[in-house]
Amino acid sequence: MLNMACEIAGVPFKNPIVMASGTFGFGKEYAKLYDINRLGGISGKGLTLAPKAGNPGVRVWETPSGMLNSVGLENPGIEYFLKEEAPYWEILDTARIVNLGGGCMEDYRIGAEMITAHEKKLREVGRCSIDIIELNISCPNVKEGGIAYGVQTETARQVVREVRQATSLPLVVKLSPNAENIAEMAYMCEIEGADGVSLINTISGMKIDTRSRKSVFHNLYAGLSGPAIKPIALRMVHQVAQHVKIPIMGMGGITTASDVIEFIMAGASVIQIGTYNFMNPRAGEQMTEGIKKWMEQEKVSTLEEIRGIL
Ligand SMILES: Cc1cc2nc3c(=O)[nH]c(=O)nc-3n(C[C@H](O)[C@H](O)[C@H](O)COP(=O)(O)O)c2cc1C
């Protein structure tokens, strides 16, 4: 009997395949293609307190083995999500993760409070729509010149502390690969009471149009994702795993079941699939079959046997 299940902060994942924020909407579109309840979990598009229109101009650019994106966190806002999208999440049988962003400390705190209050009310009547808050600290701090919260440990600490105080829901902090020291950042999250960390978000990159002699992106830089970043992501997951005891959601360039196994060997409890969803919309359902096959061939009956073996 093969067992792919695991648990993060008491939340069960039937398998380690989770869909990454910003590449899976809120799940409805993919549910037309396959039964998304077969997934370990889904992380919805990043939400902010107020709706955001996103960045003007070019938003995505294909690169060798990946893509750059400058979507600018376009989203309908937390209130809309809770009213219009969360009811659909209530009927799902998979771990449901809200990805929370913000431009200032109050945004993060009020956002976390709104999500928590909504969920508390539902649970009082025996219902439930959100299992975990994934805190996106890669957002620019608009009051401090736009440097992302997730670069310096002490700046990130303030956000993690504020949100930890604002919610009783399981909290996973999503780390930026642009952090000055990612292992130290993860350790800070553990000390501040996070239930887990997820990594990595996109890596800052650039594309220049040589004819106009300008960046193709309105915001100059954009986030690199996809297979090109996998070796970096894997190394960072391994480094973080040496420094924290809380569970890790690993991601960055995963496209095969073998990639998933690598991340688990580096120390991840579950993994997330992002850009590959755009290349293969059925990635989620196919990946679980691939892992099963690998486990059978290698005579591994639980993923616990290989987790963090490196
Ligand atoms: C188009 C796009 C939108 C994204 N939006 C978000 C987001 O809203 N919040 C977030 O935390 N990460 C976001 N990400 C980052 C992904 O969730 C993931 O961390 C990153 O792309 C690395 O994984 P991958 O190489 O499998 O795509 C986005 C990525 C892409 C490509």
CSV table of N, CA and C in Angstrom, one decimal, residues 141-299:
chain,number,residue,atom,x,y,z
A,141,ASN,N,7.1,47.2,-0.3
A,141,ASN,CA,6.6,48.0,0.8
A,141,ASN,C,6.4,49.4,0.3
A,142,VAL,N,5.2,49.8,0.0
A,142,VAL,CA,5.0,51.1,-0.7
A,142,VAL,C,5.4,52.3,0.1
A,143,LYS,N,5.4,52.2,1.4
A,143,LYS,CA,5.7,53.3,2.2
A,143,LYS,C,7.2,53.5,2.4
A,144,GLU,N,8.0,52.5,2.1
A,144,GLU,CA,9.4,52.5,2.3
A,144,GLU,C,10.2,52.3,1.0
A,145,GLY,N,9.8,53.0,-0.1
A,145,GLY,CA,10.5,53.1,-1.3
A,145,GLY,C,10.3,51.8,-2.2
A,146,GLY,N,9.4,50.9,-1.9
A,146,GLY,CA,9.1,49.8,-2.8
A,146,GLY,C,10.0,48.6,-2.7
A,147,ILE,N,10.9,48.6,-1.7
A,147,ILE,CA,11.7,47.3,-1.5
A,147,ILE,C,10.8,46.3,-0.9
A,148,ALA,N,10.9,45.0,-1.5
A,148,ALA,CA,10.0,44.0,-1.0
A,148,ALA,C,10.2,43.6,0.5
A,149,TYR,N,9.2,43.3,1.2
A,149,TYR,CA,9.3,43.0,2.6
A,149,TYR,C,10.2,41.8,2.8
A,150,GLY,N,10.2,40.9,1.9
A,150,GLY,CA,10.9,39.6,2.1
A,150,GLY,C,12.4,39.7,1.8
A,151,VAL,N,13.0,40.9,1.6
A,151,VAL,CA,14.4,40.9,1.3
A,151,VAL,C,15.2,41.0,2.6
A,152,GLN,N,14.8,41.8,3.6
A,152,GLN,CA,15.6,42.0,4.8
A,152,GLN,C,14.8,41.3,6.0
A,153,THR,N,15.5,40.5,6.7
A,153,THR,CA,14.9,39.7,7.8
A,153,THR,C,14.1,40.5,8.8
A,154,GLU,N,14.7,41.6,9.2
A,154,GLU,CA,14.0,42.4,10.2
A,154,GLU,C,12.7,43.1,9.7
A,155,THR,N,12.7,43.5,8.5
A,155,THR,CA,11.5,44.1,7.9
A,155,THR,C,10.4,43.0,7.8
A,156,ALA,N,10.8,41.8,7.3
A,156,ALA,CA,9.9,40.7,7.2
A,156,ALA,C,9.3,40.3,8.5
A,157,ARG,N,10.2,40.4,9.5
A,157,ARG,CA,9.7,40.0,10.9
A,157,ARG,C,8.5,40.7,11.3
A,158,GLN,N,8.5,42.1,11.0
A,158,GLN,CA,7.3,42.9,11.4
A,158,GLN,C,6.0,42.4,10.8
A,159,VAL,N,6.1,42.0,9.5
A,159,VAL,CA,4.9,41.6,8.8
A,159,VAL,C,4.4,40.2,9.4
A,160,VAL,N,5.4,39.3,9.6
A,160,VAL,CA,5.0,38.0,10.1
A,160,VAL,C,4.4,38.1,11.5
A,161,ARG,N,5.0,38.9,12.3
A,161,ARG,CA,4.5,39.1,13.7
A,161,ARG,C,3.1,39.7,13.7
A,162,GLU,N,2.9,40.7,12.9
A,162,GLU,CA,1.6,41.4,12.8
A,162,GLU,C,0.5,40.4,12.3
A,163,VAL,N,0.8,39.6,11.3
A,163,VAL,CA,-0.2,38.6,10.8
A,163,VAL,C,-0.4,37.5,11.7
A,164,ARG,N,0.7,37.0,12.4
A,164,ARG,CA,0.6,35.9,13.3
A,164,ARG,C,-0.4,36.3,14.5
A,165,GLN,N,-0.3,37.6,14.9
A,165,GLN,CA,-1.2,38.1,15.9
A,165,GLN,C,-2.6,38.2,15.4
A,166,ALA,N,-2.8,38.4,14.1
A,166,ALA,CA,-4.1,38.7,13.6
A,166,ALA,C,-4.9,37.5,13.2
A,167,THR,N,-4.2,36.3,13.2
A,167,THR,CA,-4.9,35.1,12.8
A,167,THR,C,-4.7,33.9,13.6
A,168,SER,N,-5.7,33.1,13.8
A,168,SER,CA,-5.5,31.8,14.5
A,168,SER,C,-5.5,30.7,13.5
A,169,LEU,N,-5.6,31.0,12.2
A,169,LEU,CA,-5.5,30.0,11.1
A,169,LEU,C,-4.1,29.6,11.0
A,170,PRO,N,-3.8,28.3,10.5
A,170,PRO,CA,-2.4,27.9,10.2
A,170,PRO,C,-1.8,29.0,9.2
A,171,LEU,N,-0.5,29.3,9.5
A,171,LEU,CA,0.2,30.4,8.7
A,171,LEU,C,1.5,29.8,8.1
A,172,VAL,N,1.5,29.9,6.8
A,172,VAL,CA,2.7,29.5,6.1
A,172,VAL,C,3.3,30.8,5.4
A,173,VAL,N,4.6,31.1,5.7
A,173,VAL,CA,5.1,32.3,5.1
A,173,VAL,C,5.9,31.9,3.8
A,174,LYS,N,5.5,32.6,2.7
A,174,LYS,CA,6.1,32.3,1.4
A,174,LYS,C,7.4,33.2,1.2
A,175,LEU,N,8.5,32.6,1.1
A,175,LEU,CA,9.8,33.3,1.1
A,175,LEU,C,10.2,33.7,-0.3
A,176,SER,N,10.9,34.8,-0.4
A,176,SER,CA,11.5,35.3,-1.6
A,176,SER,C,12.9,34.8,-1.8
A,177,PRO,N,13.3,34.4,-3.0
A,177,PRO,CA,14.6,34.0,-3.3
A,177,PRO,C,15.6,35.2,-3.3
A,178,ASN,N,14.9,36.4,-3.3
A,178,ASN,CA,15.7,37.6,-3.3
A,178,ASN,C,16.1,38.1,-1.9
A,179,ALA,N,15.7,37.2,-0.9
A,179,ALA,CA,16.1,37.5,0.5
A,179,ALA,C,17.6,37.5,0.6
A,180,GLU,N,18.0,38.4,1.5
A,180,GLU,CA,19.5,38.5,1.8
A,180,GLU,C,20.1,37.2,2.3
A,181,ASN,N,19.3,36.5,3.2
A,181,ASN,CA,19.7,35.2,3.7
A,181,ASN,C,18.5,34.4,3.9
A,182,ILE,N,18.2,33.5,3.0
A,182,ILE,CA,16.9,32.7,3.0
A,182,ILE,C,16.8,31.8,4.2
A,183,ALA,N,17.9,31.2,4.7
A,183,ALA,CA,17.9,30.3,5.8
A,183,ALA,C,17.6,31.1,7.1
A,184,GLU,N,18.2,32.3,7.2
A,184,GLU,CA,17.9,33.1,8.4
A,184,GLU,C,16.5,33.6,8.4
A,185,MET,N,16.0,33.9,7.2
A,185,MET,CA,14.6,34.4,7.0
A,185,MET,C,13.6,33.3,7.5
A,186,ALA,N,13.9,32.0,7.1
A,186,ALA,CA,13.0,30.9,7.4
A,186,ALA,C,13.0,30.7,8.9
A,187,TYR,N,14.2,30.8,9.5
A,187,TYR,CA,14.3,30.6,11.0
A,187,TYR,C,13.6,31.7,11.7
A,188,MET,N,13.6,32.9,11.2
A,188,MET,CA,12.9,34.0,11.8
A,188,MET,C,11.4,33.7,11.8
A,189,CYS,N,10.9,33.1,10.7
A,189,CYS,CA,9.4,32.8,10.6
A,189,CYS,C,9.1,31.7,11.6
A,190,GLU,N,10.0,30.8,11.8
A,190,GLU,CA,9.7,29.7,12.8
A,190,GLU,C,9.6,30.3,14.2
A,191,ILE,N,10.6,31.2,14.5
A,191,ILE,CA,10.6,31.9,15.9
A,191,ILE,C,9.4,32.7,16.1
A,192,GLU,N,8.9,33.3,15.0
A,192,GLU,CA,7.7,34.2,15.1
A,192,GLU,C,6.4,33.4,15.1
A,193,GLY,N,6.5,32.1,15.1
A,193,GLY,CA,5.2,31.3,15.2
A,193,GLY,C,4.6,30.9,13.9
A,194,ALA,N,5.3,31.0,12.8
A,194,ALA,CA,4.7,30.4,11.6
A,194,ALA,C,4.6,28.9,11.6
A,195,ASP,N,3.6,28.4,11.0
A,195,ASP,CA,3.4,26.9,11.0
A,195,ASP,C,4.2,26.2,9.9
A,196,GLY,N,4.7,27.0,9.0
A,196,GLY,CA,5.5,26.4,7.8
A,196,GLY,C,6.0,27.6,7.0
A,197,VAL,N,6.9,27.2,6.0
A,197,VAL,CA,7.4,28.2,5.0
A,197,VAL,C,7.2,27.6,3.7
A,198,SER,N,6.9,28.4,2.7
A,198,SER,CA,6.9,28.0,1.3
A,198,SER,C,7.9,28.7,0.5
A,199,LEU,N,8.6,28.1,-0.4
A,199,LEU,CA,9.6,28.7,-1.2
A,199,LEU,C,9.9,27.9,-2.5
A,200,ILE,N,10.3,28.6,-3.6
A,200,ILE,CA,10.6,30.0,-3.7
A,200,ILE,C,9.6,30.8,-4.5
A,201,ASN,N,9.5,32.1,-4.3
A,201,ASN,CA,8.7,32.9,-5.2
A,201,ASN,C,9.6,33.2,-6.4
A,202,THR,N,9.2,34.0,-7.3
A,202,THR,CA,10.0,34.3,-8.5
A,202,THR,C,11.3,35.0,-8.2
A,203,ILE,N,12.3,34.9,-9.1
A,203,ILE,CA,13.6,35.5,-9.0
A,203,ILE,C,13.6,36.8,-9.9
A,204,SER,N,14.0,37.9,-9.3
A,204,SER,CA,14.0,39.1,-10.1
A,204,SER,C,14.8,39.0,-11.3
A,205,GLY,N,14.3,39.4,-12.5
A,205,GLY,CA,15.0,39.3,-13.8
A,205,GLY,C,14.6,40.5,-14.7
A,206,MET,N,15.1,40.4,-15.9
A,206,MET,CA,14.9,41.6,-16.8
A,206,MET,C,14.9,41.2,-18.2
A,207,LYS,N,14.3,41.9,-19.1
A,207,LYS,CA,14.3,41.7,-20.5
A,207,LYS,C,14.3,43.1,-21.2
A,208,ILE,N,15.3,43.3,-22.1
A,208,ILE,CA,15.4,44.6,-22.8
A,208,ILE,C,15.1,44.4,-24.3
A,209,ASP,N,14.2,45.3,-24.7
A,209,ASP,CA,13.9,45.4,-26.2
A,209,ASP,C,15.0,46.2,-26.8
A,210,THR,N,15.8,45.5,-27.7
A,210,THR,CA,17.0,46.2,-28.2
A,210,THR,C,16.7,47.3,-29.2
A,211,ARG,N,15.5,47.3,-29.8
A,211,ARG,CA,15.2,48.3,-30.7
A,211,ARG,C,14.7,49.6,-30.0
A,212,SER,N,13.8,49.4,-29.0
A,212,SER,CA,13.4,50.6,-28.3
A,212,SER,C,14.4,51.0,-27.2
A,213,ARG,N,15.3,50.1,-27.0
A,213,ARG,CA,16.4,50.3,-25.9
A,213,ARG,C,15.8,50.6,-24.6
A,214,LYS,N,14.7,49.8,-24.3
A,214,LYS,CA,14.0,50.0,-23.0
A,214,LYS,C,13.7,48.6,-22.5
A,215,SER,N,13.4,48.5,-21.2
A,215,SER,CA,12.9,47.2,-20.7
A,215,SER,C,11.5,46.9,-21.3
A,216,VAL,N,11.2,45.7,-21.6
A,216,VAL,CA,9.9,45.4,-22.1
A,216,VAL,C,8.8,45.6,-21.0
A,217,PHE,N,9.2,45.6,-19.8
A,217,PHE,CA,8.3,45.8,-18.7
A,217,PHE,C,8.2,47.2,-18.2
A,218,HIS,N,7.0,47.6,-17.9
A,218,HIS,CA,6.7,48.9,-17.4
A,218,HIS,C,7.5,49.2,-16.1
A,219,ASN,N,7.5,48.1,-15.2
A,219,ASN,CA,8.2,48.2,-13.9
A,219,ASN,C,9.7,47.9,-14.0
A,220,LEU,N,10.3,47.9,-15.2
A,220,LEU,CA,11.7,47.6,-15.4
A,220,LEU,C,12.0,46.1,-15.2
A,221,TYR,N,11.8,45.6,-14.0
A,221,TYR,CA,12.2,44.2,-13.7
A,221,TYR,C,10.9,43.3,-13.6
A,222,ALA,N,11.1,42.0,-13.7
A,222,ALA,CA,10.0,41.1,-13.6
A,222,ALA,C,10.4,39.8,-12.9
A,223,GLY,N,9.5,38.9,-12.6
A,223,GLY,CA,9.8,37.7,-11.8
A,223,GLY,C,10.0,36.5,-12.7
A,224,LEU,N,11.2,35.9,-12.6
A,224,LEU,CA,11.5,34.7,-13.4
A,224,LEU,C,11.0,33.4,-12.7
A,225,SER,N,10.3,32.5,-13.5
A,225,SER,CA,9.8,31.3,-12.9
A,225,SER,C,10.0,30.2,-14.0
A,226,GLY,N,9.7,28.9,-13.6
A,226,GLY,CA,9.8,27.8,-14.6
A,226,GLY,C,11.1,27.1,-14.4
A,227,PRO,N,11.3,26.0,-15.3
A,227,PRO,CA,12.4,25.1,-15.1
A,227,PRO,C,13.8,25.7,-14.9
A,228,ALA,N,14.0,26.9,-15.5
A,228,ALA,CA,15.3,27.6,-15.4
A,228,ALA,C,15.7,27.8,-13.9
A,229,ILE,N,14.7,28.0,-13.0
A,229,ILE,CA,15.0,28.3,-11.6
A,229,ILE,C,15.1,27.1,-10.7
A,230,LYS,N,14.8,25.9,-11.3
A,230,LYS,CA,14.7,24.7,-10.4
A,230,LYS,C,15.9,24.4,-9.6
A,231,PRO,N,17.1,24.4,-10.2
A,231,PRO,CA,18.3,24.1,-9.3
A,231,PRO,C,18.5,25.1,-8.2
A,232,ILE,N,18.1,26.4,-8.4
A,232,ILE,CA,18.3,27.4,-7.3
A,232,ILE,C,17.3,27.1,-6.2
A,233,ALA,N,16.0,26.8,-6.7
A,233,ALA,CA,14.9,26.6,-5.7
A,233,ALA,C,15.3,25.3,-4.9
A,234,LEU,N,15.8,24.3,-5.5
A,234,LEU,CA,16.1,23.1,-4.8
A,234,LEU,C,17.2,23.3,-3.8
A,235,ARG,N,18.2,24.1,-4.2
A,235,ARG,CA,19.3,24.4,-3.2
A,235,ARG,C,18.8,25.2,-2.0
A,236,MET,N,17.8,26.1,-2.3
A,236,MET,CA,17.3,26.9,-1.2
A,236,MET,C,16.4,26.1,-0.3
A,237,VAL,N,15.6,25.2,-0.8
A,237,VAL,CA,14.8,24.3,0.0
A,237,VAL,C,15.7,23.5,0.9
A,238,HIS,N,16.8,23.0,0.3
A,238,HIS,CA,17.7,22.2,1.1
A,238,HIS,C,18.4,23.0,2.2
A,239,GLN,N,18.8,24.2,1.9
A,239,GLN,CA,19.4,25.1,2.9
A,239,GLN,C,18.4,25.4,4.1
A,240,VAL,N,17.2,25.7,3.7
A,240,VAL,CA,16.2,26.1,4.7
A,240,VAL,C,15.9,24.8,5.6
A,241,ALA,N,15.8,23.7,4.9
A,241,ALA,CA,15.5,22.4,5.7
A,241,ALA,C,16.6,22.2,6.8
A,242,GLN,N,17.8,22.7,6.6
A,242,GLN,CA,18.9,22.5,7.6
A,242,GLN,C,18.7,23.4,8.8
A,243,HIS,N,17.8,24.4,8.6
A,243,HIS,CA,17.7,25.5,9.6
A,243,HIS,C,16.4,25.5,10.4
A,244,VAL,N,15.3,24.9,9.9
A,244,VAL,CA,14.0,24.9,10.6
A,244,VAL,C,13.4,23.5,10.8
A,245,LYS,N,12.5,23.5,11.8
A,245,LYS,CA,11.8,22.2,12.0
A,245,LYS,C,10.4,22.3,11.5
A,246,ILE,N,9.9,23.5,11.2
A,246,ILE,CA,8.6,23.6,10.6
A,246,ILE,C,8.6,23.0,9.2
A,247,PRO,N,7.4,22.6,8.7
A,247,PRO,CA,7.3,22.0,7.4
A,247,PRO,C,7.6,23.0,6.3
A,248,ILE,N,8.0,22.5,5.1
A,248,ILE,CA,8.4,23.3,4.0
A,248,ILE,C,7.5,22.9,2.8
A,249,MET,N,7.0,23.9,2.1
A,249,MET,CA,6.3,23.7,0.8
A,249,MET,C,7.3,24.1,-0.2
A,250,GLY,N,7.9,23.2,-1.0
A,250,GLY,CA,8.9,23.6,-2.0
A,250,GLY,C,8.4,23.8,-3.4
A,251,MET,N,8.9,24.8,-4.1
A,251,MET,CA,8.5,25.0,-5.4
A,251,MET,C,9.6,25.8,-6.2
A,252,GLY,N,9.4,25.8,-7.5
A,252,GLY,CA,10.3,26.5,-8.4
A,252,GLY,C,10.7,25.6,-9.6
A,253,GLY,N,10.0,25.7,-10.7
A,253,GLY,CA,10.4,25.0,-11.9
A,253,GLY,C,10.1,23.5,-12.0
A,254,ILE,N,9.2,23.1,-11.1
A,254,ILE,CA,8.8,21.6,-11.1
A,254,ILE,C,8.0,21.3,-12.4
A,255,THR,N,8.4,20.3,-13.1
A,255,THR,CA,7.7,19.8,-14.3
A,255,THR,C,7.5,18.3,-14.4
A,256,THR,N,8.2,17.6,-13.5
A,256,THR,CA,8.1,16.1,-13.6
A,256,THR,C,7.9,15.5,-12.2
A,257,ALA,N,7.5,14.2,-12.1
A,257,ALA,CA,7.4,13.5,-10.8
A,257,ALA,C,8.8,13.4,-10.2
A,258,SER,N,9.8,13.2,-11.1
A,258,SER,CA,11.1,13.1,-10.6
A,258,SER,C,11.6,14.4,-9.9
A,259,ASP,N,11.2,15.6,-10.4
A,259,ASP,CA,11.4,16.9,-9.8
A,259,ASP,C,10.8,16.9,-8.4
A,260,VAL,N,9.6,16.4,-8.3
A,260,VAL,CA,8.9,16.4,-7.0
A,260,VAL,C,9.7,15.6,-6.0
A,261,ILE,N,10.1,14.4,-6.4
A,261,ILE,CA,10.9,13.6,-5.5
A,261,ILE,C,12.2,14.3,-5.0
A,262,GLU,N,12.8,15.0,-6.0
A,262,GLU,CA,14.0,15.7,-5.6
A,262,GLU,C,13.7,16.7,-4.5
A,263,PHE,N,12.6,17.5,-4.6
A,263,PHE,CA,12.3,18.5,-3.6
A,263,PHE,C,12.0,17.8,-2.2
A,264,ILE,N,11.4,16.7,-2.3
A,264,ILE,CA,11.1,16.0,-1.0
A,264,ILE,C,12.4,15.4,-0.4
A,265,MET,N,13.3,14.9,-1.2
A,265,MET,CA,14.6,14.5,-0.7
A,265,MET,C,15.3,15.7,-0.1
A,266,ALA,N,15.1,16.9,-0.7
A,266,ALA,CA,15.8,18.1,-0.1
A,266,ALA,C,15.2,18.5,1.2
A,267,GLY,N,14.0,18.0,1.5
A,267,GLY,CA,13.4,18.4,2.8
A,267,GLY,C,12.0,18.9,2.7
A,268,ALA,N,11.4,19.0,1.5
A,268,ALA,CA,10.0,19.6,1.4
A,268,ALA,C,9.0,18.5,1.9
A,269,SER,N,7.9,19.0,2.6
A,269,SER,CA,6.8,18.2,2.9
A,269,SER,C,5.8,18.0,1.8
A,270,VAL,N,5.5,19.2,1.2
A,270,VAL,CA,4.7,19.1,-0.1
A,270,VAL,C,5.4,20.0,-1.1
A,271,ILE,N,4.9,20.0,-2.3
A,271,ILE,CA,5.5,20.9,-3.3
A,271,ILE,C,4.4,21.7,-4.0
A,272,GLN,N,4.8,22.7,-4.7
A,272,GLN,CA,3.8,23.4,-5.5
A,272,GLN,C,4.2,23.5,-7.0
A,273,ILE,N,3.2,23.5,-7.8
A,273,ILE,CA,3.5,23.6,-9.3
A,273,ILE,C,2.9,24.9,-9.8
A,274,GLY,N,3.7,25.7,-10.4
A,274,GLY,CA,3.3,27.0,-10.9
A,274,GLY,C,3.3,27.1,-12.4
A,275,THR,N,4.4,27.6,-13.0
A,275,THR,CA,4.5,27.8,-14.4
A,275,THR,C,4.1,26.6,-15.3
A,276,TYR,N,4.4,25.4,-14.8
A,276,TYR,CA,4.1,24.2,-15.6
A,276,TYR,C,2.6,24.1,-15.9
A,277,ASN,N,1.8,24.7,-15.0
A,277,ASN,CA,0.3,24.6,-15.3
A,277,ASN,C,0.0,25.3,-16.6
A,278,PHE,N,0.8,26.3,-17.0
A,278,PHE,CA,0.5,27.0,-18.3
A,278,PHE,C,1.0,26.1,-19.5
A,279,MET,N,2.0,25.3,-19.2
A,279,MET,CA,2.5,24.4,-20.3
A,279,MET,C,1.6,23.1,-20.4
A,280,ASN,N,1.1,22.7,-19.3
A,280,ASN,CA,0.3,21.5,-19.3
A,280,ASN,C,-0.8,21.6,-18.2
A,281,PRO,N,-1.9,22.0,-18.6
A,281,PRO,CA,-3.0,22.3,-17.6
A,281,PRO,C,-3.4,21.0,-16.8
A,282,ARG,N,-3.1,19.9,-17.3
A,282,ARG,CA,-3.4,18.6,-16.6
A,282,ARG,C,-2.2,18.2,-15.7
A,283,ALA,N,-1.3,19.1,-15.5
A,283,ALA,CA,-0.1,18.7,-14.7
A,283,ALA,C,-0.4,18.0,-13.4
A,284,GLY,N,-1.4,18.6,-12.7
A,284,GLY,CA,-1.7,18.2,-11.3
A,284,GLY,C,-2.1,16.7,-11.3
A,285,GLU,N,-3.0,16.3,-12.1
A,285,GLU,CA,-3.5,14.9,-12.1
A,285,GLU,C,-2.4,13.9,-12.6
A,286,GLN,N,-1.6,14.4,-13.6
A,286,GLN,CA,-0.6,13.5,-14.1
A,286,GLN,C,0.6,13.2,-13.2
A,287,MET,N,0.9,14.3,-12.4
A,287,MET,CA,2.0,14.2,-11.5
A,287,MET,C,1.8,13.2,-10.4
A,288,THR,N,0.6,13.1,-9.9
A,288,THR,CA,0.4,12.1,-8.8
A,288,THR,C,0.6,10.7,-9.3
A,289,GLU,N,0.2,10.4,-10.5
A,289,GLU,CA,0.4,9.1,-11.1
A,289,GLU,C,1.9,8.8,-11.3
A,290,GLY,N,2.7,9.8,-11.7
A,290,GLY,CA,4.1,9.6,-11.8
A,290,GLY,C,4.8,9.3,-10.5
A,291,ILE,N,4.4,10.0,-9.4
A,291,ILE,CA,5.0,9.7,-8.1
A,291,ILE,C,4.7,8.3,-7.7
A,292,LYS,N,3.4,7.9,-7.9
A,292,LYS,CA,3.0,6.5,-7.5
A,292,LYS,C,3.9,5.5,-8.2
A,293,LYS,N,4.1,5.7,-9.5
A,293,LYS,CA,5.0,4.8,-10.3
A,293,LYS,C,6.4,4.8,-9.7
A,294,TRP,N,6.9,5.9,-9.4
A,294,TRP,CA,8.3,6.0,-8.9
A,294,TRP,C,8.4,5.2,-7.5
A,295,MET,N,7.4,5.4,-6.7
A,295,MET,CA,7.4,4.8,-5.4
A,295,MET,C,7.3,3.2,-5.5
A,296,GLU,N,6.5,2.8,-6.5
A,296,GLU,CA,6.4,1.3,-6.7
A,296,GLU,C,7.7,0.8,-7.2
A,297,GLN,N,8.3,1.5,-8.2
A,297,GLN,CA,9.6,1.0,-8.8
A,297,GLN,C,10.7,1.0,-7.7
A,298,GLU,N,10.7,2.0,-6.8
A,298,GLU,CA,11.8,2.2,-5.9
A,298,GLU,C,11.5,1.5,-4.5
A,299,LYS,N,10.3,0.8,-4.5
A,299,LYS,CA,9.8,0.2,-3.3
A,299,LYS,C,9.8,1.1,-2.0
